[in-house]
Amino acid sequence: MVPRIWRRIRYRYNVIASYCESCGSYYYPQREICPKCRRRGIVKEVEINDEGTVLSYTVVNGRKIALIEFKNGTRMLAEVCGDIEIGSRVKKAFRRYGEDGEAGIIYYGTKFVPII
Amino acid sequence: MIGIVSYGTYIPKFRIKVEEIARIWNEDANAIKQNLGVFEKAVPDVDEDTATMAVEAGREAISRVRIRPEKIGAVFVGSESHPYAVKPTATIVGEALGIGNYYFSADLEFACKAATAGIQICYAMVKAGMIEYGLSIGSDVAQARPGDALEYTAGAGAVAILVGKDPIAEIEATVSYTSDTPDFWRRDLQPYPSHGGRFTGSPAYFRHIVSAAKKLMEDFGYSAKDFDFAVFHQPNAKFPQRVASMLGFNEEKIADGMLVKVVGNTYSASSLLGLCGILDKAMPDQRILLVSFGSGAGSDAFAIRVTEKILDYPRNRRVWDKVKNCVYIDYALYLKHRRMIK
Amino acid sequence: MKVAIIGVGTTEFGELWDESFRSLFLSAGLSALEDAGISGKEIEAIYIGNMSAGKFVDQEHIAALIADHAGLAEFGIPAIRVENADASGGSAFRQAYMAVASGMHDIVIAAGIEKVSDASDPMEVLSSAIDQEWERFVGANLPAIYAIIARLHMHKFGTKEEDLAMIAVKNHKNAVHNPKAQFRKEISIEDVMSSPYVAEPLKVLDCAPLSDGASAVVLANEEIAKRLCDTPVYVKACTQASDYFSIQNRRDILTFEAVVKASRKAYKISKIEPKDINIAEVHDSFTIAELIAYEDLGFAKKGEGAKLIREGETEIGGRIPVNTSGGLKACGHAVGATGIRQIVDLVIQLRGEAGKRQVNAENALALNIGGSGATAVVSILSR
């Protein structure tokens, strides 16, 4: 589990999406190949720091999980801490996502909090 | 001119009132509030810890100035509640802040003064030309055994101080006073700290702060009237008030830094949070005396002069505004948030 | 080459404590052979849909294991496991269909099996059908993804939690007459509405159970089918499509693009239109999935799925009865077996052997979905 978590640290601590310079599409999570351009695509990493909008959400195991949409159309599934409804504005927060047992490593990542 | 280039703070949004803790232990809340001068304390969410708060404070500090994170050459995180006993918090913070890989880094521990020690290290490294900017963060989720007197004050919060040239507040001078004084400690593998009760007062807190402050004034030729503001470590509201009067500062000069009343003792962040409360309103050429205290024991004293640059520096949201936005929780939720029940 | 189904068999679905992974398969396989009236030596290949024997019973390499324990070791036939989460059964059926349609084999078995109750948390295992790194990591599981879809459907189209409850009620009512079903018990709208949330707005009774079970069908080319069987059921089309794996990347999370693509292709190949479908078994792992299937399969316009259930059109006796077996909701969801179990039930219906839940049907459609919709298999069967 440790290497799998470690490999993604960079992408979980901040919101890093892919941008295809050929067609202007954004993808989250980041991917190697643009599904619209495939081999002709030029895919670059971009960090998203914008506020987002809650597109839909659920409450499962006591946690709020939301599909969040950014200005450029990118959508991201993440936990939200605080009260939300469809359309709520949210901003990123650095939080714990879990741990590998009491003696294992701690998983950190990007969650969202409502903008008051 | 070397000093504070930017600062950022983070205070979790939950609070527990002294009354609620006193209710559990059948104690007299009014007497406690009278004794400590503390009314409520900040409590982190279940998914917050020293590392997450440090990142939030660091992000604010960086976002307030046009400095690329890669220009930061050193990251130190001072805390006595590092999430790992072995494995640095500072690397989590460095990664999240996008500092890259070429930076000096370590976790620091010196009870509540680790982060002011971090500022001194950053200052020295900038002065030596080793780094352009250094980041020192104080972050703590203060630990207190349920039922212990500390429980009323052990809060949570983080402060990030970016040190470099061309600052908004120049560090004119710094002096430390250090001795082997076991007033408060936590042995390895113990979940909660222990303390010497009244021993934490006069031989520890007061002796160290007064000695450091006096030495700073003596060595660099200041007197109390040279300072427009003063901020001291805040284990409660009474100690800093008393030490202020011992050093010749009136209530007015420390009022803007007295965040302990509403967020509790944020340990490594405590005196720095007070400093940020003051920097939020200070004007050019005003001078601040900052003296931290870390049990075990030591005090770092600083003479800090605000520069013209503060006028162009974005100070919103101010610390005192941030603390207003809070949610009160009961003792059971407090235990859950502190992961004392799982 | 035309392909027909000449034998079907299924175990009961449910918490089958006495049954093992091996015994389940044997029982389904034998009843399919018996139904086809063949001994077993005629079988040229065996395709097995199974999602996660590795996680559920710590056994991989199950195709050869099953072929052996089914008594086929002496023949040395190819045995192939197919995995597409809970669309494994449908996908295995399609591989078997293609093998016969291409002329590669004359007579084969397509089966599906899952033994879930030996595992401590079967929903955890099923949830590995969504993206572990970017959906599971943030705390979502399979019900959460469907719940996010359900809430948006409600928000955008005015679908009510009661509409979803009606689907569960209908499927439970249908299961009463299915001897193989896990829950042969009617429930009320109030029962569903008062059941606790699993993932808001989806409640316990909106979710299919995870079940033990195995199902098998025997497929043969037309010539053999006519020789061996009085009531062959023909496979008019069997199509499969995939989609963006995560809802993060789907333009419209209220449309299962894989279902739309697979079904449109199936309609085209079979020259059978949605209005010609008389009965359907659809993948109601969650009630919202059945409702959206109405829309994506072309039984209702997008956004109007709830109208179908409100007006009783998908009940037995309605215009297009859906999940007369009880569906995944009440018959049970034995993960990798479900896609085959759907075929079994439709064959029983087309043969006119469904007893009290019998529907007069010429053309039948099965929809089997993997995970949160990244795989869809559509089969159209006719008498």
JSON list of N, CA, C and O in Angstrom, two decimals, chain A residues 54-74:
[
{"chain": "A", "resi": 54, "resn": "VAL", "atom": "N", "xyz": [-20.66, 22.52, -6.15]},
{"chain": "A", "resi": 54, "resn": "VAL", "atom": "CA", "xyz": [-21.14, 21.15, -5.91]},
{"chain": "A", "resi": 54, "resn": "VAL", "atom": "C", "xyz": [-22.19, 20.81, -6.96]},
{"chain": "A", "resi": 54, "resn": "VAL", "atom": "O", "xyz": [-23.23, 21.45, -7.06]},
{"chain": "A", "resi": 55, "resn": "LEU", "atom": "N", "xyz": [-21.87, 19.79, -7.76]},
{"chain": "A", "resi": 55, "resn": "LEU", "atom": "CA", "xyz": [-22.77, 19.34, -8.82]},
{"chain": "A", "resi": 55, "resn": "LEU", "atom": "C", "xyz": [-23.79, 18.35, -8.25]},
{"chain": "A", "resi": 55, "resn": "LEU", "atom": "O", "xyz": [-24.97, 18.39, -8.59]},
{"chain": "A", "resi": 56, "resn": "SER", "atom": "N", "xyz": [-23.32, 17.47, -7.38]},
{"chain": "A", "resi": 56, "resn": "SER", "atom": "CA", "xyz": [-24.19, 16.55, -6.65]},
{"chain": "A", "resi": 56, "resn": "SER", "atom": "C", "xyz": [-23.36, 15.96, -5.52]},
{"chain": "A", "resi": 56, "resn": "SER", "atom": "O", "xyz": [-22.14, 16.11, -5.50]},
{"chain": "A", "resi": 57, "resn": "TYR", "atom": "N", "xyz": [-24.04, 15.32, -4.58]},
{"chain": "A", "resi": 57, "resn": "TYR", "atom": "CA", "xyz": [-23.29, 14.77, -3.44]},
{"chain": "A", "resi": 57, "resn": "TYR", "atom": "C", "xyz": [-24.09, 13.69, -2.76]},
{"chain": "A", "resi": 57, "resn": "TYR", "atom": "O", "xyz": [-25.28, 13.51, -3.03]},
{"chain": "A", "resi": 58, "resn": "THR", "atom": "N", "xyz": [-23.41, 12.96, -1.89]},
{"chain": "A", "resi": 58, "resn": "THR", "atom": "CA", "xyz": [-24.09, 11.97, -1.07]},
{"chain": "A", "resi": 58, "resn": "THR", "atom": "C", "xyz": [-23.46, 11.99, 0.32]},
{"chain": "A", "resi": 58, "resn": "THR", "atom": "O", "xyz": [-22.43, 12.64, 0.53]},
{"chain": "A", "resi": 59, "resn": "VAL", "atom": "N", "xyz": [-24.11, 11.31, 1.25]},
{"chain": "A", "resi": 59, "resn": "VAL", "atom": "CA", "xyz": [-23.51, 11.11, 2.56]},
{"chain": "A", "resi": 59, "resn": "VAL", "atom": "C", "xyz": [-23.38, 9.61, 2.75]},
{"chain": "A", "resi": 59, "resn": "VAL", "atom": "O", "xyz": [-24.39, 8.90, 2.70]},
{"chain": "A", "resi": 60, "resn": "VAL", "atom": "N", "xyz": [-22.16, 9.15, 2.88]},
{"chain": "A", "resi": 60, "resn": "VAL", "atom": "CA", "xyz": [-21.95, 7.71, 3.00]},
{"chain": "A", "resi": 60, "resn": "VAL", "atom": "C", "xyz": [-20.94, 7.46, 4.12]},
{"chain": "A", "resi": 60, "resn": "VAL", "atom": "O", "xyz": [-19.94, 8.18, 4.23]},
{"chain": "A", "resi": 61, "resn": "ASN", "atom": "N", "xyz": [-21.25, 6.52, 4.98]},
{"chain": "A", "resi": 61, "resn": "ASN", "atom": "CA", "xyz": [-20.39, 6.23, 6.13]},
{"chain": "A", "resi": 61, "resn": "ASN", "atom": "C", "xyz": [-20.08, 7.50, 6.92]},
{"chain": "A", "resi": 61, "resn": "ASN", "atom": "O", "xyz": [-18.97, 7.68, 7.40]},
{"chain": "A", "resi": 62, "resn": "GLY", "atom": "N", "xyz": [-21.06, 8.40, 7.02]},
{"chain": "A", "resi": 62, "resn": "GLY", "atom": "CA", "xyz": [-20.89, 9.62, 7.80]},
{"chain": "A", "resi": 62, "resn": "GLY", "atom": "C", "xyz": [-20.06, 10.69, 7.11]},
{"chain": "A", "resi": 62, "resn": "GLY", "atom": "O", "xyz": [-19.78, 11.73, 7.71]},
{"chain": "A", "resi": 63, "resn": "ARG", "atom": "N", "xyz": [-19.65, 10.45, 5.86]},
{"chain": "A", "resi": 63, "resn": "ARG", "atom": "CA", "xyz": [-18.83, 11.45, 5.16]},
{"chain": "A", "resi": 63, "resn": "ARG", "atom": "C", "xyz": [-19.60, 11.98, 3.95]},
{"chain": "A", "resi": 63, "resn": "ARG", "atom": "O", "xyz": [-20.31, 11.23, 3.29]},
{"chain": "A", "resi": 64, "resn": "LYS", "atom": "N", "xyz": [-19.42, 13.27, 3.68]},
{"chain": "A", "resi": 64, "resn": "LYS", "atom": "CA", "xyz": [-20.05, 13.86, 2.50]},
{"chain": "A", "resi": 64, "resn": "LYS", "atom": "C", "xyz": [-19.10, 13.75, 1.33]},
{"chain": "A", "resi": 64, "resn": "LYS", "atom": "O", "xyz": [-17.98, 14.25, 1.38]},
{"chain": "A", "resi": 65, "resn": "ILE", "atom": "N", "xyz": [-19.56, 13.07, 0.28]},
{"chain": "A", "resi": 65, "resn": "ILE", "atom": "CA", "xyz": [-18.74, 12.92, -0.92]},
{"chain": "A", "resi": 65, "resn": "ILE", "atom": "C", "xyz": [-19.45, 13.68, -2.03]},
{"chain": "A", "resi": 65, "resn": "ILE", "atom": "O", "xyz": [-20.63, 13.43, -2.29]},
{"chain": "A", "resi": 66, "resn": "ALA", "atom": "N", "xyz": [-18.73, 14.59, -2.67]},
{"chain": "A", "resi": 66, "resn": "ALA", "atom": "CA", "xyz": [-19.37, 15.44, -3.67]},
{"chain": "A", "resi": 66, "resn": "ALA", "atom": "C", "xyz": [-18.65, 15.37, -5.00]},
{"chain": "A", "resi": 66, "resn": "ALA", "atom": "O", "xyz": [-17.44, 15.13, -5.06]},
{"chain": "A", "resi": 67, "resn": "LEU", "atom": "N", "xyz": [-19.43, 15.55, -6.05]},
{"chain": "A", "resi": 67, "resn": "LEU", "atom": "CA", "xyz": [-18.86, 15.76, -7.38]},
{"chain": "A", "resi": 67, "resn": "LEU", "atom": "C", "xyz": [-18.79, 17.26, -7.56]},
{"chain": "A", "resi": 67, "resn": "LEU", "atom": "O", "xyz": [-19.81, 17.94, -7.55]},
{"chain": "A", "resi": 68, "resn": "ILE", "atom": "N", "xyz": [-17.55, 17.76, -7.68]},
{"chain": "A", "resi": 68, "resn": "ILE", "atom": "CA", "xyz": [-17.33, 19.20, -7.69]},
{"chain": "A", "resi": 68, "resn": "ILE", "atom": "C", "xyz": [-16.90, 19.62, -9.09]},
{"chain": "A", "resi": 68, "resn": "ILE", "atom": "O", "xyz": [-16.10, 18.93, -9.73]},
{"chain": "A", "resi": 69, "resn": "GLU", "atom": "N", "xyz": [-17.45, 20.73, -9.56]},
{"chain": "A", "resi": 69, "resn": "GLU", "atom": "CA", "xyz": [-17.10, 21.22, -10.89]},
{"chain": "A", "resi": 69, "resn": "GLU", "atom": "C", "xyz": [-16.35, 22.54, -10.79]},
{"chain": "A", "resi": 69, "resn": "GLU", "atom": "O", "xyz": [-16.77, 23.43, -10.06]},
{"chain": "A", "resi": 70, "resn": "PHE", "atom": "N", "xyz": [-15.25, 22.65, -11.54]},
{"chain": "A", "resi": 70, "resn": "PHE", "atom": "CA", "xyz": [-14.48, 23.89, -11.59]},
{"chain": "A", "resi": 70, "resn": "PHE", "atom": "C", "xyz": [-14.87, 24.69, -12.83]},
{"chain": "A", "resi": 70, "resn": "PHE", "atom": "O", "xyz": [-15.52, 24.18, -13.73]},
{"chain": "A", "resi": 71, "resn": "LYS", "atom": "N", "xyz": [-14.41, 25.94, -12.84]},
{"chain": "A", "resi": 71, "resn": "LYS", "atom": "CA", "xyz": [-14.75, 26.88, -13.92]},
{"chain": "A", "resi": 71, "resn": "LYS", "atom": "C", "xyz": [-14.42, 26.30, -15.30]},
{"chain": "A", "resi": 71, "resn": "LYS", "atom": "O", "xyz": [-15.18, 26.47, -16.23]},
{"chain": "A", "resi": 72, "resn": "ASN", "atom": "N", "xyz": [-13.28, 25.61, -15.40]},
{"chain": "A", "resi": 72, "resn": "ASN", "atom": "CA", "xyz": [-12.89, 25.10, -16.72]},
{"chain": "A", "resi": 72, "resn": "ASN", "atom": "C", "xyz": [-13.61, 23.82, -17.11]},
{"chain": "A", "resi": 72, "resn": "ASN", "atom": "O", "xyz": [-13.29, 23.19, -18.11]},
{"chain": "A", "resi": 73, "resn": "GLY", "atom": "N", "xyz": [-14.59, 23.40, -16.28]},
{"chain": "A", "resi": 73, "resn": "GLY", "atom": "CA", "xyz": [-15.38, 22.22, -16.62]},
{"chain": "A", "resi": 73, "resn": "GLY", "atom": "C", "xyz": [-14.88, 20.94, -15.99]},
{"chain": "A", "resi": 73, "resn": "GLY", "atom": "O", "xyz": [-15.56, 19.91, -16.03]},
{"chain": "A", "resi": 74, "resn": "THR", "atom": "N", "xyz": [-13.67, 20.97, -15.43]},
{"chain": "A", "resi": 74, "resn": "THR", "atom": "CA", "xyz": [-13.13, 19.77, -14.79]},
{"chain": "A", "resi": 74, "resn": "THR", "atom": "C", "xyz": [-14.01, 19.38, -13.61]},
{"chain": "A", "resi": 74, "resn": "THR", "atom": "O", "xyz": [-14.46, 20.25, -12.86]}
]
